[in-house]
Amino acid sequence: MGQTAGTATGAFPWSWAIVQLVRRDLKVRYKNSALGFFWSFLNPLMQIVILTIVFKYIMGSRIQNFSMELFTCFLPWIFFAQSLADGAACVAKDFLLVKKYAFPRIIIPVSSLASNLVHLGLGFVVLFAIFLTLPVSINVHFLWLFPLLLLQCCLTLGLNLMLSTLHMFYEDIKFIIGSVTQLGFFLCPIVYTVEQVMQSDRLSPLWKEIYLLGNPLTPLFIGYRTALLHGGVWPIDNYYFYLGVSALWAVLILAVGLLVWSRHHSRFPELV
Amino acid sequence: MASALIEATELSKRFMMRHEQLPSLKRAFTRLFRRHPAEYLWALDGVDFSVASGEAVGIVGGNGSGKSTLLRLIGGIFIPTAGYLTVRGRTGGLFELAAGFTPDLNGRDNINLSGALMGYSRSEVARRMDSIIEFSELGDFIDVPVKTYSSGMALRLGFATAVAFEPEVLLVDEVMAVGDAHFQQKAYAHLRRLQQQGSAVLLVSHEMPAVRRMCDRVIWLEKGKLLADGPTDEVIATYLSAMEVENGG
């Protein structure tokens, strides 16, 4: 049952459909704005300026190169937060397509994530352009971006599969996501560094372990910052161990997401 | 039947009623303490029929009788709750007008998106692009966002896209009425042609003349049950007289 209409074949039969959905997202998002794609990095840029003023000049953060340290983590953060916000509502938003065509529904969250990945790519282009004006060299450690982003994509897709399924039954989800992601922003080493956490007198060693093991995003953000700015000199001992735990989290969350999705996706057309 | 394209046995579809209110965490929470019996609606209730290659079947019935649900089941959009449904071949559907078009994209982009979501490859869509545009007679409007289209223009685009891939099973749900006389004639003629090539056509309509002209056989659904299945004139006559009785005529 549930045959699809068309004849898509080959190794990735629905890849063209995903490309079409991503194209649509990008075209529609910037349809009526004069600055178009520039917004995808103007917005983060403005937020970075604000956060730099607050944390460096008002609160007196001792981090050197604060805005660059922030920038390297801020782009992947925006990618995460925006993907989550878009991803949770993506099936509900595309209900007209869901009720009209019999395509595999999973290409909706996948293409939603892919559109945000395109924005992230553009953001990195700007970041690298800024690097060219600074005494920072673009080096081989930048290749770390690929495995780190792969892990982040698995994690985000897994969360989106759960959230968009939940959104079908409880639309409250979209109100909750905003505050939860804001909390997440401060739980990850973005406006502060992981060294500051490790050197804190007020956190017991147990809390420090929980900080590194319990939040799969923490090792990823340590990774982005270290790969882009510190030539792969990891700021904590046993970084690969913590990254490995983060990878386990990502795989686990993706697996649970796929399980939840597979149990409910066939009912989506009648729920939207 | 030698080459039945659609076979339905005891086909049933049940929906959960949502009573206007969207479900919310609050309601889920209160439900923990106070059990509400779930309310269900059998949109289709044990329907048996089959459609052979080259048949054109009309589906009539009042609002909420299960006609659209039946087409969506055949189109693979809904999954049956009970019973069996076999569809052999590709389906092409026209469900509710303009729905499924992205208003901000132009006609050409929408054809690409529709084709891709129907499961056709890039080259399959590209090969048919010109004939779709020609059939739709949209001219320069093909490069204009679809939100500027009239409902008749949206029908042209939707119909042209759906038939271009010559699916074995064509599902047309109550959309033709917005087309002008010229396009309706052209569209019905095209459906005839596909039917003669061996496609099965299922037409949901409240316009009896169109059903009479197009279909050799009619299925009458009411409240999810199949009340009649037979030659067009017979079934339509029974259906219309039943309506008269209901209206006290």
Short mmCIF file of N, CA, C and O in Angstrom, two decimals, chain A residues 1-9 13-14 16-21 23-24 27-28 31-32 96-105 107 168-173 176 266-267 269-272, chain B residues 13-16 18 22-26 28 72-80 83-85 87 90-91 95 99-102 104-105 109 112-114 116-122 124-125 147:
data_model
loop_
_atom_site.label_atom_id
_atom_site.label_comp_id
_atom_site.label_asym_id
_atom_site.label_seq_id
_atom_site.Cartn_x
_atom_site.Cartn_y
_atom_site.Cartn_z
N MET A 1 0.85 -1.20 0.00
CA MET A 1 0.00 0.00 0.00
C MET A 1 0.88 1.25 0.00
O MET A 1 2.06 1.20 0.30
N GLY A 2 0.24 2.34 -0.25
CA GLY A 2 0.96 3.59 -0.18
C GLY A 2 1.98 3.73 -1.30
O GLY A 2 3.06 4.26 -1.10
N GLN A 3 1.63 3.23 -2.46
CA GLN A 3 2.54 3.34 -3.59
C GLN A 3 2.76 4.80 -3.95
O GLN A 3 1.87 5.62 -3.78
N THR A 4 3.94 5.11 -4.41
CA THR A 4 4.15 6.47 -4.89
C THR A 4 3.80 6.51 -6.37
O THR A 4 3.79 5.50 -7.05
N ALA A 5 3.51 7.72 -6.81
CA ALA A 5 2.96 7.85 -8.15
C ALA A 5 4.01 7.61 -9.22
O ALA A 5 3.76 6.97 -10.23
N GLY A 6 5.19 8.13 -9.01
CA GLY A 6 6.13 8.25 -10.10
C GLY A 6 7.04 7.07 -10.27
O GLY A 6 6.78 5.97 -9.80
N THR A 7 8.12 7.31 -10.95
CA THR A 7 9.00 6.23 -11.36
C THR A 7 10.43 6.51 -10.97
O THR A 7 11.35 6.00 -11.60
N ALA A 8 10.62 7.37 -9.97
CA ALA A 8 11.98 7.76 -9.61
C ALA A 8 12.85 6.52 -9.40
O ALA A 8 12.48 5.60 -8.68
N THR A 9 13.99 6.49 -10.04
CA THR A 9 14.86 5.33 -9.95
C THR A 9 16.28 5.77 -9.67
O THR A 9 16.54 6.95 -9.50
N PRO A 13 16.82 8.01 -5.64
CA PRO A 13 15.68 8.32 -6.50
C PRO A 13 15.00 9.64 -6.19
O PRO A 13 14.40 10.25 -7.06
N TRP A 14 15.08 10.12 -4.96
CA TRP A 14 14.35 11.34 -4.63
C TRP A 14 15.27 12.54 -4.47
O TRP A 14 14.85 13.57 -3.96
N TRP A 16 16.45 14.52 -6.69
CA TRP A 16 16.03 15.69 -7.46
C TRP A 16 14.87 16.41 -6.78
O TRP A 16 14.78 17.63 -6.80
N ALA A 17 14.00 15.62 -6.16
CA ALA A 17 12.88 16.23 -5.43
C ALA A 17 13.42 17.07 -4.27
O ALA A 17 12.91 18.16 -3.99
N ILE A 18 14.46 16.56 -3.60
CA ILE A 18 15.06 17.32 -2.50
C ILE A 18 15.66 18.62 -3.03
O ILE A 18 15.46 19.69 -2.46
N VAL A 19 16.36 18.52 -4.17
CA VAL A 19 16.94 19.72 -4.77
C VAL A 19 15.84 20.74 -5.09
O VAL A 19 15.98 21.94 -4.82
N GLN A 20 14.72 20.26 -5.62
CA GLN A 20 13.62 21.17 -5.95
C GLN A 20 13.04 21.84 -4.71
O GLN A 20 12.72 23.03 -4.73
N LEU A 21 12.93 21.08 -3.62
CA LEU A 21 12.39 21.65 -2.38
C LEU A 21 13.35 22.69 -1.80
O LEU A 21 12.93 23.73 -1.30
N ARG A 23 15.56 24.47 -3.53
CA ARG A 23 15.47 25.63 -4.42
C ARG A 23 14.26 26.48 -4.08
O ARG A 23 14.32 27.70 -4.03
N ARG A 24 13.14 25.79 -3.82
CA ARG A 24 11.92 26.51 -3.47
C ARG A 24 12.12 27.30 -2.18
O ARG A 24 11.79 28.49 -2.10
N LYS A 27 14.33 30.31 -2.85
CA LYS A 27 13.66 31.33 -3.67
C LYS A 27 12.58 32.05 -2.89
O LYS A 27 12.47 33.27 -2.95
N VAL A 28 11.77 31.27 -2.15
CA VAL A 28 10.65 31.88 -1.44
C VAL A 28 11.14 32.75 -0.29
O VAL A 28 10.63 33.83 -0.05
N LYS A 31 12.37 36.06 -1.68
CA LYS A 31 11.62 36.57 -2.82
C LYS A 31 11.44 38.08 -2.78
O LYS A 31 11.70 38.79 -3.73
N ASN A 32 10.99 38.57 -1.65
CA ASN A 32 10.60 39.97 -1.61
C ASN A 32 11.55 40.85 -0.80
O ASN A 32 11.16 41.88 -0.27
N LEU A 96 0.01 21.25 2.08
CA LEU A 96 -0.61 21.18 0.76
C LEU A 96 0.08 20.14 -0.12
O LEU A 96 -0.56 19.40 -0.86
N LEU A 97 1.41 20.09 -0.02
CA LEU A 97 2.15 19.10 -0.81
C LEU A 97 1.89 17.70 -0.28
O LEU A 97 1.74 16.74 -1.04
N VAL A 98 1.83 17.59 1.06
CA VAL A 98 1.63 16.29 1.69
C VAL A 98 0.28 15.69 1.31
O VAL A 98 0.13 14.49 1.14
N LYS A 99 -0.71 16.57 1.14
CA LYS A 99 -2.05 16.07 0.80
C LYS A 99 -2.22 15.85 -0.70
O LYS A 99 -3.25 15.35 -1.14
N LYS A 100 -1.25 16.26 -1.49
CA LYS A 100 -1.43 16.15 -2.93
C LYS A 100 -0.57 15.10 -3.60
O LYS A 100 -0.97 14.51 -4.59
N TYR A 101 0.63 14.90 -3.07
CA TYR A 101 1.55 13.96 -3.71
C TYR A 101 1.92 12.85 -2.74
O TYR A 101 1.98 13.07 -1.54
N ALA A 102 2.24 11.68 -3.30
CA ALA A 102 2.52 10.52 -2.45
C ALA A 102 4.02 10.27 -2.31
O ALA A 102 4.45 9.14 -2.24
N PHE A 103 4.81 11.33 -2.25
CA PHE A 103 6.27 11.16 -2.13
C PHE A 103 6.63 10.71 -0.72
O PHE A 103 5.84 10.89 0.21
N PRO A 104 7.81 10.12 -0.53
CA PRO A 104 8.23 9.75 0.83
C PRO A 104 8.38 11.00 1.68
O PRO A 104 9.17 11.89 1.36
N ARG A 105 7.63 11.08 2.75
CA ARG A 105 7.53 12.32 3.54
C ARG A 105 8.87 12.78 4.10
O ARG A 105 9.05 13.96 4.39
N ILE A 107 11.58 13.34 2.86
CA ILE A 107 12.36 14.34 2.10
C ILE A 107 12.02 15.76 2.55
O ILE A 107 12.79 16.68 2.29
N MET A 168 2.81 17.45 14.72
CA MET A 168 1.57 17.00 14.10
C MET A 168 0.48 16.84 15.16
O MET A 168 -0.70 17.02 14.87
N PHE A 169 0.87 16.44 16.36
CA PHE A 169 -0.11 16.18 17.41
C PHE A 169 -0.25 17.35 18.37
O PHE A 169 -1.32 17.60 18.90
N TYR A 170 0.86 18.04 18.62
CA TYR A 170 0.85 19.15 19.58
C TYR A 170 1.55 20.35 18.97
O TYR A 170 2.76 20.40 18.88
N GLU A 171 0.76 21.34 18.59
CA GLU A 171 1.38 22.50 17.96
C GLU A 171 2.12 23.37 18.96
O GLU A 171 2.82 24.31 18.58
N ASP A 172 1.95 23.06 20.25
CA ASP A 172 2.66 23.81 21.29
C ASP A 172 4.17 23.79 21.08
O ASP A 172 4.87 24.69 21.52
N ILE A 173 4.62 22.72 20.41
CA ILE A 173 6.05 22.53 20.22
C ILE A 173 6.74 23.79 19.74
O ILE A 173 7.79 24.19 20.24
N ILE A 176 7.63 26.21 22.39
CA ILE A 176 8.62 25.75 23.36
C ILE A 176 10.03 25.85 22.78
O ILE A 176 10.98 26.20 23.47
N SER A 266 2.95 7.74 8.07
CA SER A 266 1.89 7.40 7.12
C SER A 266 0.57 8.10 7.47
O SER A 266 -0.31 8.21 6.64
N ARG A 267 0.46 8.62 8.70
CA ARG A 267 -0.77 9.31 9.07
C ARG A 267 -0.70 10.82 8.88
O ARG A 267 -1.70 11.51 9.06
N PRO A 269 -0.70 12.80 6.26
CA PRO A 269 -1.64 13.48 5.35
C PRO A 269 -3.02 13.70 5.96
O PRO A 269 -3.70 14.64 5.60
N GLU A 270 -3.45 12.86 6.89
CA GLU A 270 -4.76 13.06 7.48
C GLU A 270 -4.71 13.92 8.73
O GLU A 270 -5.74 14.34 9.24
N LEU A 271 -3.51 14.21 9.22
CA LEU A 271 -3.39 15.02 10.43
C LEU A 271 -3.20 16.50 10.11
O LEU A 271 -3.57 17.35 10.91
N VAL A 272 -2.62 16.78 8.97
CA VAL A 272 -2.34 18.20 8.67
C VAL A 272 -3.60 18.89 8.17
O VAL A 272 -4.50 18.25 7.69
N LYS B 13 -11.61 3.32 5.57
CA LYS B 13 -10.71 4.36 6.08
C LYS B 13 -11.38 5.08 7.24
O LYS B 13 -12.51 5.55 7.13
N ARG B 14 -10.66 5.12 8.36
CA ARG B 14 -11.20 5.74 9.56
C ARG B 14 -10.38 6.96 9.91
O ARG B 14 -9.16 6.93 9.89
N PHE B 15 -11.03 8.05 10.22
CA PHE B 15 -10.34 9.26 10.67
C PHE B 15 -10.68 9.52 12.12
O PHE B 15 -11.77 9.22 12.58
N MET B 16 -9.73 10.14 12.80
CA MET B 16 -10.03 10.58 14.14
C MET B 16 -10.61 11.98 14.06
O MET B 16 -10.10 12.82 13.33
N ARG B 18 -11.39 15.69 15.19
CA ARG B 18 -10.60 16.60 16.02
C ARG B 18 -11.42 17.73 16.62
O ARG B 18 -10.91 18.52 17.40
N LEU B 22 -7.48 22.27 18.00
CA LEU B 22 -6.26 21.54 17.74
C LEU B 22 -5.85 20.84 19.02
O LEU B 22 -6.11 21.35 20.11
N PRO B 23 -5.23 19.69 18.90
CA PRO B 23 -4.79 19.05 20.14
C PRO B 23 -3.70 19.89 20.77
O PRO B 23 -2.96 20.57 20.07
N SER B 24 -3.62 19.91 22.03
CA SER B 24 -2.58 20.70 22.68
C SER B 24 -2.06 19.92 23.87
O SER B 24 -2.66 18.94 24.29
N LEU B 25 -0.97 20.37 24.38
CA LEU B 25 -0.39 19.71 25.55
C LEU B 25 -1.36 19.78 26.72
O LEU B 25 -1.49 18.86 27.50
N LYS B 26 -2.07 20.91 26.78
CA LYS B 26 -3.01 21.08 27.87
C LYS B 26 -4.07 19.98 27.83
O LYS B 26 -4.40 19.37 28.84
N ALA B 28 -3.82 17.13 26.30
CA ALA B 28 -3.19 15.84 26.56
C ALA B 28 -3.05 15.64 28.06
O ALA B 28 -3.23 14.55 28.58
N ARG B 72 -7.84 9.74 -2.70
CA ARG B 72 -6.54 9.88 -2.03
C ARG B 72 -5.98 8.51 -1.62
O ARG B 72 -4.76 8.34 -1.57
N LEU B 73 -6.86 7.58 -1.31
CA LEU B 73 -6.37 6.22 -1.02
C LEU B 73 -5.75 5.62 -2.27
O LEU B 73 -4.66 5.05 -2.24
N ILE B 74 -6.46 5.77 -3.40
CA ILE B 74 -5.94 5.20 -4.65
C ILE B 74 -4.64 5.89 -5.04
O ILE B 74 -3.71 5.27 -5.54
N GLY B 75 -4.57 7.21 -4.78
CA GLY B 75 -3.36 7.96 -5.11
C GLY B 75 -2.20 7.70 -4.16
O GLY B 75 -1.13 8.27 -4.33
N GLY B 76 -2.42 6.86 -3.14
CA GLY B 76 -1.33 6.51 -2.24
C GLY B 76 -1.04 7.56 -1.19
O GLY B 76 -0.01 7.53 -0.52
N ILE B 77 -1.95 8.52 -1.03
CA ILE B 77 -1.71 9.58 -0.06
C ILE B 77 -2.19 9.14 1.32
O ILE B 77 -1.51 9.34 2.31
N PHE B 78 -3.36 8.51 1.37
CA PHE B 78 -3.83 7.92 2.63
C PHE B 78 -3.53 6.42 2.60
O PHE B 78 -3.47 5.80 1.54
N ILE B 79 -3.39 5.85 3.78
CA ILE B 79 -3.20 4.41 3.93
C ILE B 79 -4.52 3.83 4.45
O ILE B 79 -5.10 4.38 5.38
N PRO B 80 -5.02 2.72 3.86
CA PRO B 80 -6.29 2.16 4.32
C PRO B 80 -6.21 1.74 5.79
O PRO B 80 -5.17 1.28 6.25
N GLY B 83 -9.07 -3.54 5.08
CA GLY B 83 -9.37 -3.96 3.72
C GLY B 83 -8.14 -3.92 2.84
O GLY B 83 -7.03 -3.66 3.31
N TYR B 84 -8.36 -4.18 1.58
CA TYR B 84 -7.23 -4.27 0.65
C TYR B 84 -7.44 -3.34 -0.53
O TYR B 84 -8.55 -3.16 -1.00
N LEU B 85 -6.33 -2.78 -0.98
CA LEU B 85 -6.38 -1.93 -2.17
C LEU B 85 -5.14 -2.21 -2.99
O LEU B 85 -4.02 -2.13 -2.48
N VAL B 87 -3.28 -1.09 -6.55
CA VAL B 87 -3.26 -0.18 -7.69
C VAL B 87 -2.08 -0.58 -8.56
O VAL B 87 -0.94 -0.60 -8.09
N ARG B 90 1.17 3.71 -12.46
CA ARG B 90 1.39 5.03 -11.86
C ARG B 90 0.08 5.78 -11.76
O ARG B 90 -0.80 5.63 -12.60
N THR B 91 -0.06 6.58 -10.74
CA THR B 91 -1.26 7.40 -10.62
C THR B 91 -0.90 8.86 -10.87
O THR B 91 0.22 9.29 -10.66
N PHE B 95 -6.09 16.91 -7.16
CA PHE B 95 -6.90 17.06 -5.95
C PHE B 95 -7.00 18.53 -5.61
O PHE B 95 -5.99 19.20 -5.49
N ALA B 99 -4.04 23.90 -4.76
CA ALA B 99 -3.34 23.28 -3.64
C ALA B 99 -2.17 22.51 -4.23
O ALA B 99 -2.32 21.82 -5.22
N GLY B 100 -1.05 22.63 -3.61
CA GLY B 100 0.10 21.90 -4.12
C GLY B 100 0.97 22.76 -5.03
O GLY B 100 2.08 22.39 -5.34
N PHE B 101 0.46 23.91 -5.41
CA PHE B 101 1.34 24.85 -6.09
C PHE B 101 1.96 25.77 -5.05
O PHE B 101 1.33 26.10 -4.06
N THR B 102 3.18 26.17 -5.31
CA THR B 102 3.83 27.13 -4.42
C THR B 102 3.57 28.52 -4.99
O THR B 102 4.05 28.84 -6.07
N ASP B 104 4.60 31.51 -4.57
CA ASP B 104 5.67 32.44 -4.90
C ASP B 104 6.54 32.01 -6.07
O ASP B 104 7.36 32.77 -6.56
N LEU B 105 6.37 30.75 -6.49
CA LEU B 105 7.18 30.28 -7.61
C LEU B 105 6.40 30.45 -8.91
O LEU B 105 5.18 30.42 -8.93
N ASP B 109 8.79 26.65 -12.46
CA ASP B 109 9.34 26.08 -11.22
C ASP B 109 8.34 25.12 -10.58
O ASP B 109 8.72 24.10 -10.01
N ASN B 112 8.38 21.79 -12.31
CA ASN B 112 9.54 21.01 -11.85
C ASN B 112 9.29 20.41 -10.47
O ASN B 112 9.57 19.23 -10.25
N LEU B 113 8.75 21.23 -9.57
CA LEU B 113 8.51 20.75 -8.21
C LEU B 113 7.46 19.65 -8.20
O LEU B 113 7.65 18.59 -7.58
N SER B 114 6.34 19.87 -8.91
CA SER B 114 5.29 18.85 -8.98
C SER B 114 5.83 17.55 -9.55
O SER B 114 5.62 16.48 -8.98
N ALA B 116 8.84 16.46 -9.70
CA ALA B 116 9.80 15.82 -8.79
C ALA B 116 9.07 15.11 -7.66
O ALA B 116 9.43 14.01 -7.28
N LEU B 117 8.02 15.77 -7.11
CA LEU B 117 7.30 15.18 -5.98
C LEU B 117 6.44 14.00 -6.43
O LEU B 117 6.09 13.14 -5.64
N MET B 118 6.08 13.98 -7.72
CA MET B 118 5.37 12.80 -8.23
C MET B 118 6.34 11.65 -8.43
O MET B 118 5.92 10.52 -8.66
N GLY B 119 7.62 11.94 -8.36
CA GLY B 119 8.61 10.88 -8.43
C GLY B 119 9.25 10.76 -9.80
O GLY B 119 9.88 9.74 -10.09
N TYR B 120 9.10 11.78 -10.64
CA TYR B 120 9.74 11.69 -11.94
C TYR B 120 11.13 12.32 -11.88
O TYR B 120 11.39 13.22 -11.09
N SER B 121 11.99 11.82 -12.76
CA SER B 121 13.36 12.31 -12.76
C SER B 121 13.44 13.65 -13.48
O SER B 121 12.52 14.07 -14.17
N ARG B 122 14.57 14.29 -13.28
CA ARG B 122 14.81 15.58 -13.92
C ARG B 122 14.59 15.52 -15.43
O ARG B 122 13.93 16.36 -16.02
N GLU B 124 12.90 13.28 -17.18
CA GLU B 124 11.51 12.98 -17.54
C GLU B 124 10.65 14.25 -17.52
O GLU B 124 9.77 14.42 -18.36
N VAL B 125 10.91 15.11 -16.53
CA VAL B 125 10.15 16.36 -16.45
C VAL B 125 10.59 17.31 -17.56
O VAL B 125 9.76 17.92 -18.24
N LYS B 147 0.82 32.76 -7.73
CA LYS B 147 -0.17 33.46 -6.90
C LYS B 147 -0.96 34.48 -7.70
O LYS B 147 -2.02 34.91 -7.28
#
